[in-house]
Amino acid sequence: MRNYNIIKHSILLIVLGLLILAMPGSLLAAGITSISVYEKATVEKDEILLGKIAGIESEDHVLIRKLKRVVIGRSPLPGKSRYINREYIKLRLKQSDIDLTKLVIQISEKIKVSRSFVEISREEIKKIVSDYIYGKELWDKNNTRIINIQTSRLQLLPRGRITYKVIPPKVMRGMGTIPLSILFFVDGESYKKVKATVKIQIFKEVVVTKKPLGRYRTITQDDVYMQKMDITNLPNDIITNYKDVLGKRVRRNIWAKVVLRAEYIEFPPLVKRGDTVLIVAESEKMKITAMGEVRKSGRRGERVKVINLNSNKRIFARVIDENTVKVDF
């Protein structure tokens, strides 16, 4: 019975010794390289490196560095996953001139590799757009209101140093609905372009009529007042300074509470048909004057037909003021 116990104890010691030899530490002591591929792994960069999905042990530090840099394949998109099978990993090791007979490799049938990500929310994109609008001289924050920002679905970017650039349209109207592009960079490299639209209201004081104005009526200060309003949907030629209309006349009948536009008003004629004016013709060396009669009404700077009362000839001259016209040489 005693001999049986001795034999049994010896067998246990032998089995325990074999188990100890199978442990990674023993493999390391024996100069063998061990690779243990994780069943699940998460990577950050565009390439899947063996060192990111496996534990590697070896006395050969040069070999460890080489193994860690072995490219297994392309990483999935941020927030996505892909599966890699055992044979493919071994193939990639062979293609990298790794002798598999000198390795102890532990790999599951297939492993799951996921890509880490940073989520750019709609709120963050809206803040980027808002900061851009209010940071530009084109828009006065006191008179500008952002009423809506639309953007595409949530964006997932790879981890890294994230920066961005807002790209405006080639022609910037400054109000209404404006399309913008936001180009995101990861570690200095262009990665994704996001589309966004922003609707902007602009408020300005405009000139408004107090009462109806008949055709050709000369505008006085009592005829208009200033009112602040949203000009987003108003024409581009609205008038925002009442001094620009005083002394001018309306071209047609206008109702009360109408926003005045440049096309509604004009300078009254300085000269009218039948007026007597001084005709001036001059060059660097001489100046000639004569009296003339205007044959057509005209405003400052316009060319009108005039009869020279001395020669009875008809000429065209440019209106200088209500008493003078000038012949251009």
Short mmCIF file of C-alpha atoms in Angstrom, two decimals:
data_model
loop_
_atom_site.label_atom_id
_atom_site.label_comp_id
_atom_site.label_asym_id
_atom_site.label_seq_id
_atom_site.Cartn_x
_atom_site.Cartn_y
_atom_site.Cartn_z
CA MET A 1 0.00 0.00 0.00
CA ARG A 2 2.86 2.33 0.86
CA ASN A 3 4.53 1.65 -2.52
CA TYR A 4 1.25 2.48 -4.28
CA ASN A 5 1.09 5.87 -2.55
CA ILE A 6 4.69 6.62 -3.50
CA ILE A 7 3.98 5.80 -7.15
CA LYS A 8 0.79 7.92 -7.12
CA HIS A 9 2.64 10.87 -5.61
CA SER A 10 5.37 10.61 -8.22
CA ILE A 11 2.82 10.64 -11.05
CA LEU A 12 1.20 13.79 -9.61
CA LEU A 13 4.59 15.50 -9.46
CA ILE A 14 5.25 14.62 -13.10
CA VAL A 15 1.82 15.98 -14.22
CA LEU A 16 2.33 19.17 -12.20
CA GLY A 17 5.75 19.62 -13.79
CA LEU A 18 4.26 19.32 -17.26
CA LEU A 19 1.61 21.92 -16.41
CA ILE A 20 4.25 24.29 -15.13
CA LEU A 21 6.24 23.87 -18.34
CA ALA A 22 3.11 24.77 -20.32
CA MET A 23 2.75 28.12 -18.55
CA PRO A 24 3.89 31.31 -20.43
CA GLY A 25 6.49 32.08 -17.78
CA SER A 26 8.09 28.71 -18.41
CA LEU A 27 7.92 29.28 -22.14
CA LEU A 28 9.66 32.58 -21.63
CA ALA A 29 12.32 30.92 -19.53
CA ALA A 30 12.80 28.36 -22.28
CA GLY A 31 13.33 31.13 -24.89
CA ILE A 32 10.02 30.55 -26.66
CA THR A 33 7.87 33.45 -27.98
CA SER A 34 4.21 33.41 -26.97
CA ILE A 35 1.37 35.28 -28.73
CA SER A 36 -2.08 35.36 -27.10
CA VAL A 37 -4.68 37.02 -29.33
CA TYR A 38 -7.60 38.54 -27.47
CA GLU A 39 -11.11 37.40 -28.37
CA LYS A 40 -12.23 41.06 -28.38
CA ALA A 41 -10.07 44.11 -28.97
CA THR A 42 -10.51 47.83 -29.59
CA VAL A 43 -8.20 49.85 -31.84
CA GLU A 44 -7.88 53.59 -32.50
CA LYS A 45 -5.89 53.97 -35.72
CA ASP A 46 -6.66 53.08 -39.35
CA GLU A 47 -4.60 49.88 -39.25
CA ILE A 48 -4.97 46.84 -36.98
CA LEU A 49 -1.56 46.10 -35.48
CA LEU A 50 -0.85 42.77 -33.83
CA GLY A 51 0.43 44.56 -30.74
CA LYS A 52 -3.02 46.12 -30.24
CA ILE A 53 -4.97 42.87 -30.35
CA ALA A 54 -2.59 40.41 -28.67
CA GLY A 55 -0.29 39.94 -25.73
CA ILE A 56 3.28 39.08 -26.76
CA GLU A 57 5.97 37.57 -24.51
CA SER A 58 9.53 36.80 -25.50
CA GLU A 59 13.13 37.18 -24.38
CA ASP A 60 13.87 38.61 -27.85
CA HIS A 61 12.94 42.29 -27.55
CA VAL A 62 13.72 42.96 -31.21
CA LEU A 63 11.25 40.26 -32.20
CA ILE A 64 8.62 41.69 -29.84
CA ARG A 65 8.87 45.08 -31.55
CA LYS A 66 8.62 43.44 -34.97
CA LEU A 67 5.59 41.40 -33.98
CA LYS A 68 3.80 44.39 -32.49
CA ARG A 69 4.17 46.27 -35.79
CA VAL A 70 2.71 43.49 -37.95
CA VAL A 71 -0.31 44.92 -39.81
CA ILE A 72 -3.20 42.48 -39.65
CA GLY A 73 -5.57 44.58 -41.77
CA ARG A 74 -7.61 47.76 -42.08
CA SER A 75 -9.53 48.93 -39.06
CA PRO A 76 -13.31 49.21 -39.28
CA LEU A 77 -14.93 52.65 -39.39
CA PRO A 78 -15.26 54.48 -36.05
CA GLY A 79 -17.98 52.83 -33.98
CA LYS A 80 -18.01 49.70 -36.20
CA SER A 81 -16.54 46.20 -35.78
CA ARG A 82 -15.08 43.46 -37.97
CA TYR A 83 -14.21 39.82 -37.40
CA ILE A 84 -10.84 38.27 -38.20
CA ASN A 85 -10.34 34.49 -38.25
CA ARG A 86 -7.40 32.52 -36.95
CA GLU A 87 -6.00 31.47 -40.33
CA TYR A 88 -5.94 35.04 -41.63
CA ILE A 89 -3.83 36.18 -38.67
CA LYS A 90 -1.38 33.34 -39.27
CA LEU A 91 -1.24 34.27 -42.96
CA ARG A 92 -0.40 37.87 -42.12
CA LEU A 93 2.40 36.66 -39.83
CA LYS A 94 3.85 34.53 -42.62
CA GLN A 95 3.62 37.44 -45.07
CA SER A 96 5.62 39.50 -42.57
CA ASP A 97 8.42 36.86 -42.62
CA ILE A 98 7.59 35.50 -39.16
CA ASP A 99 8.57 31.86 -38.58
CA LEU A 100 5.47 30.30 -37.02
CA THR A 101 7.38 27.20 -35.89
CA LYS A 102 9.17 29.33 -33.32
CA LEU A 103 5.95 30.72 -31.87
CA VAL A 104 3.34 29.47 -29.48
CA ILE A 105 0.11 31.09 -30.69
CA GLN A 106 -3.17 31.11 -28.85
CA ILE A 107 -6.02 32.33 -31.10
CA SER A 108 -9.76 31.77 -30.98
CA GLU A 109 -11.54 30.66 -34.13
CA LYS A 110 -12.30 34.34 -34.81
CA ILE A 111 -11.79 37.58 -32.93
CA LYS A 112 -13.86 40.75 -32.88
CA VAL A 113 -12.03 44.04 -33.53
CA SER A 114 -13.90 47.29 -32.80
CA ARG A 115 -12.89 50.87 -33.61
CA SER A 116 -13.00 53.47 -30.87
CA PHE A 117 -14.69 56.75 -31.73
CA VAL A 118 -15.56 60.29 -30.70
CA GLU A 119 -19.16 61.37 -31.27
CA ILE A 120 -19.80 64.87 -32.64
CA SER A 121 -23.37 65.65 -31.63
CA ARG A 122 -25.83 67.95 -33.39
CA GLU A 123 -25.56 70.33 -30.45
CA GLU A 124 -21.80 70.59 -30.94
CA ILE A 125 -22.20 71.25 -34.67
CA LYS A 126 -24.84 73.90 -33.95
CA LYS A 127 -22.43 75.60 -31.55
CA ILE A 128 -19.69 75.54 -34.19
CA VAL A 129 -22.05 77.19 -36.70
CA SER A 130 -23.33 79.73 -34.16
CA ASP A 131 -19.80 80.71 -33.08
CA TYR A 132 -18.83 81.11 -36.73
CA ILE A 133 -21.77 83.38 -37.56
CA TYR A 134 -21.41 85.61 -34.50
CA GLY A 135 -17.63 85.73 -34.90
CA LYS A 136 -17.71 87.27 -38.38
CA GLU A 137 -17.75 91.02 -39.05
CA LEU A 138 -20.39 90.43 -41.72
CA TRP A 139 -22.93 89.90 -38.95
CA ASP A 140 -23.57 92.34 -36.12
CA LYS A 141 -24.54 90.24 -33.13
CA ASN A 142 -26.94 92.92 -31.89
CA ASN A 143 -28.89 92.86 -35.16
CA THR A 144 -28.50 89.18 -36.11
CA ARG A 145 -30.69 86.32 -34.97
CA ILE A 146 -30.10 82.65 -35.76
CA ILE A 147 -33.53 81.04 -35.93
CA ASN A 148 -32.66 77.56 -37.19
CA ILE A 149 -29.65 75.30 -37.80
CA GLN A 150 -30.06 72.05 -39.70
CA THR A 151 -27.36 69.39 -39.93
CA SER A 152 -26.94 65.76 -40.92
CA ARG A 153 -27.05 62.82 -38.51
CA LEU A 154 -24.57 62.38 -35.63
CA GLN A 155 -20.98 62.07 -36.78
CA LEU A 156 -18.46 59.52 -35.48
CA LEU A 157 -14.79 60.40 -35.74
CA PRO A 158 -11.73 58.36 -34.80
CA ARG A 159 -9.98 59.26 -31.58
CA GLY A 160 -7.21 61.81 -31.83
CA ARG A 161 -6.68 65.57 -31.88
CA ILE A 162 -9.86 66.89 -33.50
CA THR A 163 -9.96 70.30 -35.18
CA TYR A 164 -12.32 71.78 -37.77
CA LYS A 165 -12.73 74.48 -40.40
CA VAL A 166 -16.00 76.13 -41.46
CA ILE A 167 -16.26 76.62 -45.22
CA PRO A 168 -18.80 79.28 -46.38
CA PRO A 169 -20.43 79.31 -49.83
CA LYS A 170 -18.60 81.14 -52.63
CA VAL A 171 -21.32 83.79 -52.69
CA MET A 172 -22.39 84.88 -49.23
CA ARG A 173 -25.73 86.70 -49.12
CA GLY A 174 -25.54 87.31 -45.39
CA MET A 175 -29.14 86.47 -44.51
CA GLY A 176 -31.86 83.96 -45.20
CA THR A 177 -30.81 80.29 -45.47
CA ILE A 178 -27.04 79.89 -45.81
CA PRO A 179 -25.35 76.54 -46.61
CA LEU A 180 -22.11 75.81 -44.75
CA SER A 181 -19.62 72.94 -44.72
CA ILE A 182 -17.61 71.88 -41.66
CA LEU A 183 -14.40 70.01 -42.45
CA PHE A 184 -13.15 67.92 -39.51
CA PHE A 185 -9.48 67.02 -39.10
CA VAL A 186 -8.09 64.22 -36.93
CA ASP A 187 -4.43 64.63 -35.95
CA GLY A 188 -4.06 67.20 -38.73
CA GLU A 189 -5.48 64.98 -41.48
CA SER A 190 -8.74 65.81 -43.27
CA TYR A 191 -11.30 63.16 -42.30
CA LYS A 192 -14.95 64.14 -42.80
CA LYS A 193 -17.02 66.99 -44.23
CA VAL A 194 -20.37 67.75 -42.60
CA LYS A 195 -23.09 69.80 -44.28
CA ALA A 196 -25.17 72.32 -42.32
CA THR A 197 -27.63 75.08 -43.14
CA VAL A 198 -28.30 78.11 -40.97
CA LYS A 199 -31.27 80.45 -41.27
CA ILE A 200 -30.47 84.02 -40.27
CA GLN A 201 -32.65 87.05 -39.63
CA ILE A 202 -31.14 90.53 -39.94
CA PHE A 203 -32.79 93.48 -38.22
CA LYS A 204 -32.17 97.05 -39.40
CA GLU A 205 -33.84 100.42 -39.24
CA VAL A 206 -35.50 101.25 -42.54
CA VAL A 207 -37.27 104.32 -43.92
CA VAL A 208 -41.07 103.99 -43.85
CA THR A 209 -43.70 106.39 -45.19
CA LYS A 210 -45.95 108.05 -42.61
CA LYS A 211 -48.72 108.80 -45.07
CA PRO A 212 -49.64 108.32 -48.73
CA LEU A 213 -47.33 110.17 -51.12
CA GLY A 214 -48.54 111.27 -54.53
CA ARG A 215 -46.51 110.83 -57.68
CA TYR A 216 -43.59 113.27 -57.99
CA ARG A 217 -44.09 114.55 -54.47
CA THR A 218 -40.86 115.85 -52.95
CA ILE A 219 -40.12 113.98 -49.72
CA THR A 220 -39.72 115.93 -46.49
CA GLN A 221 -38.86 114.83 -42.95
CA ASP A 222 -42.56 114.90 -42.05
CA ASP A 223 -43.29 112.26 -44.70
CA VAL A 224 -41.14 109.41 -43.27
CA TYR A 225 -40.02 107.72 -40.06
CA MET A 226 -37.48 105.04 -39.07
CA GLN A 227 -38.55 101.54 -37.98
CA LYS A 228 -36.43 98.51 -37.04
CA MET A 229 -37.60 95.32 -38.72
CA ASP A 230 -36.50 91.99 -40.14
CA ILE A 231 -35.11 92.71 -43.61
CA THR A 232 -34.45 89.05 -44.52
CA ASN A 233 -37.20 88.91 -47.13
CA LEU A 234 -37.06 92.56 -48.20
CA PRO A 235 -35.43 93.65 -51.51
CA ASN A 236 -31.77 94.62 -51.56
CA ASP A 237 -32.43 98.27 -52.43
CA ILE A 238 -34.35 99.22 -49.25
CA ILE A 239 -33.26 102.55 -47.79
CA THR A 240 -31.82 102.56 -44.26
CA ASN A 241 -31.07 106.29 -43.81
CA TYR A 242 -33.85 108.86 -44.01
CA LYS A 243 -31.36 111.54 -45.15
CA ASP A 244 -31.00 109.60 -48.40
CA VAL A 245 -34.61 110.39 -49.34
CA LEU A 246 -35.03 113.99 -48.20
CA GLY A 247 -35.30 116.38 -51.15
CA LYS A 248 -35.96 113.57 -53.60
CA ARG A 249 -39.33 112.77 -55.10
CA VAL A 250 -41.38 109.60 -55.42
CA ARG A 251 -41.74 108.17 -58.89
CA ARG A 252 -45.27 106.85 -58.32
CA ASN A 253 -48.09 106.91 -55.79
CA ILE A 254 -47.05 105.23 -52.53
CA TRP A 255 -49.28 104.15 -49.62
CA ALA A 256 -48.59 104.84 -45.95
CA LYS A 257 -46.38 102.41 -43.98
CA VAL A 258 -44.42 101.35 -47.06
CA VAL A 259 -40.69 100.61 -46.78
CA LEU A 260 -39.01 102.94 -49.27
CA ARG A 261 -36.77 101.43 -51.93
CA ALA A 262 -34.26 103.09 -54.23
CA GLU A 263 -36.45 102.28 -57.22
CA TYR A 264 -39.35 104.24 -55.70
CA ILE A 265 -37.55 107.58 -55.55
CA GLU A 266 -35.48 109.86 -57.75
CA PHE A 267 -33.87 113.24 -57.75
CA PRO A 268 -36.23 115.89 -59.06
CA PRO A 269 -35.07 117.49 -62.35
CA LEU A 270 -32.71 120.43 -61.87
CA VAL A 271 -33.70 121.86 -65.23
CA LYS A 272 -37.01 121.72 -67.07
CA ARG A 273 -38.07 122.25 -70.67
CA GLY A 274 -38.04 125.98 -71.44
CA ASP A 275 -35.54 126.93 -68.71
CA THR A 276 -32.78 129.35 -69.66
CA VAL A 277 -29.30 128.14 -68.64
CA LEU A 278 -25.64 129.00 -69.11
CA ILE A 279 -23.86 126.73 -71.57
CA VAL A 280 -20.22 126.16 -70.65
CA ALA A 281 -17.63 124.63 -72.97
CA GLU A 282 -14.04 124.56 -71.75
CA SER A 283 -10.70 122.88 -72.16
CA GLU A 284 -7.33 123.38 -70.53
CA LYS A 285 -6.61 126.47 -72.64
CA MET A 286 -9.97 128.14 -73.20
CA LYS A 287 -13.50 128.55 -71.91
CA ILE A 288 -16.55 129.50 -73.97
CA THR A 289 -19.98 130.38 -72.59
CA ALA A 290 -23.34 131.09 -74.16
CA MET A 291 -26.96 131.25 -73.12
CA GLY A 292 -29.22 128.37 -74.02
CA GLU A 293 -32.76 127.06 -73.70
CA VAL A 294 -33.39 123.58 -72.29
CA ARG A 295 -35.52 121.38 -74.52
CA LYS A 296 -35.88 118.44 -72.10
CA SER A 297 -36.01 118.08 -68.33
CA GLY A 298 -32.93 116.59 -66.70
CA ARG A 299 -31.36 115.70 -63.33
CA ARG A 300 -27.84 116.33 -62.19
CA GLY A 301 -25.34 114.50 -64.42
CA GLU A 302 -27.85 113.71 -67.18
CA ARG A 303 -27.30 114.84 -70.78
CA VAL A 304 -30.11 117.04 -72.14
CA LYS A 305 -30.83 118.77 -75.45
CA VAL A 306 -30.18 122.52 -75.38
CA ILE A 307 -30.59 125.26 -78.07
CA ASN A 308 -27.74 127.78 -78.22
CA LEU A 309 -29.63 131.10 -78.28
CA ASN A 310 -26.71 132.86 -80.05
CA SER A 311 -26.29 130.39 -82.92
CA ASN A 312 -29.69 128.67 -82.75
CA LYS A 313 -27.86 125.31 -82.90
CA ARG A 314 -29.02 122.26 -80.97
CA ILE A 315 -26.43 120.58 -78.75
CA PHE A 316 -26.31 118.05 -75.92
CA ALA A 317 -24.96 119.17 -72.57
CA ARG A 318 -24.60 117.64 -69.09
CA VAL A 319 -26.63 119.16 -66.23
CA ILE A 320 -24.38 120.72 -63.58
CA ASP A 321 -26.99 122.57 -61.52
CA GLU A 322 -30.29 124.34 -62.04
CA ASN A 323 -28.56 127.21 -63.92
CA THR A 324 -25.68 125.51 -65.72
CA VAL A 325 -25.06 122.84 -68.34
CA LYS A 326 -21.67 121.77 -69.70
CA VAL A 327 -20.60 120.56 -73.11
CA ASP A 328 -18.08 117.73 -72.97
CA PHE A 329 -15.19 118.02 -75.43
#
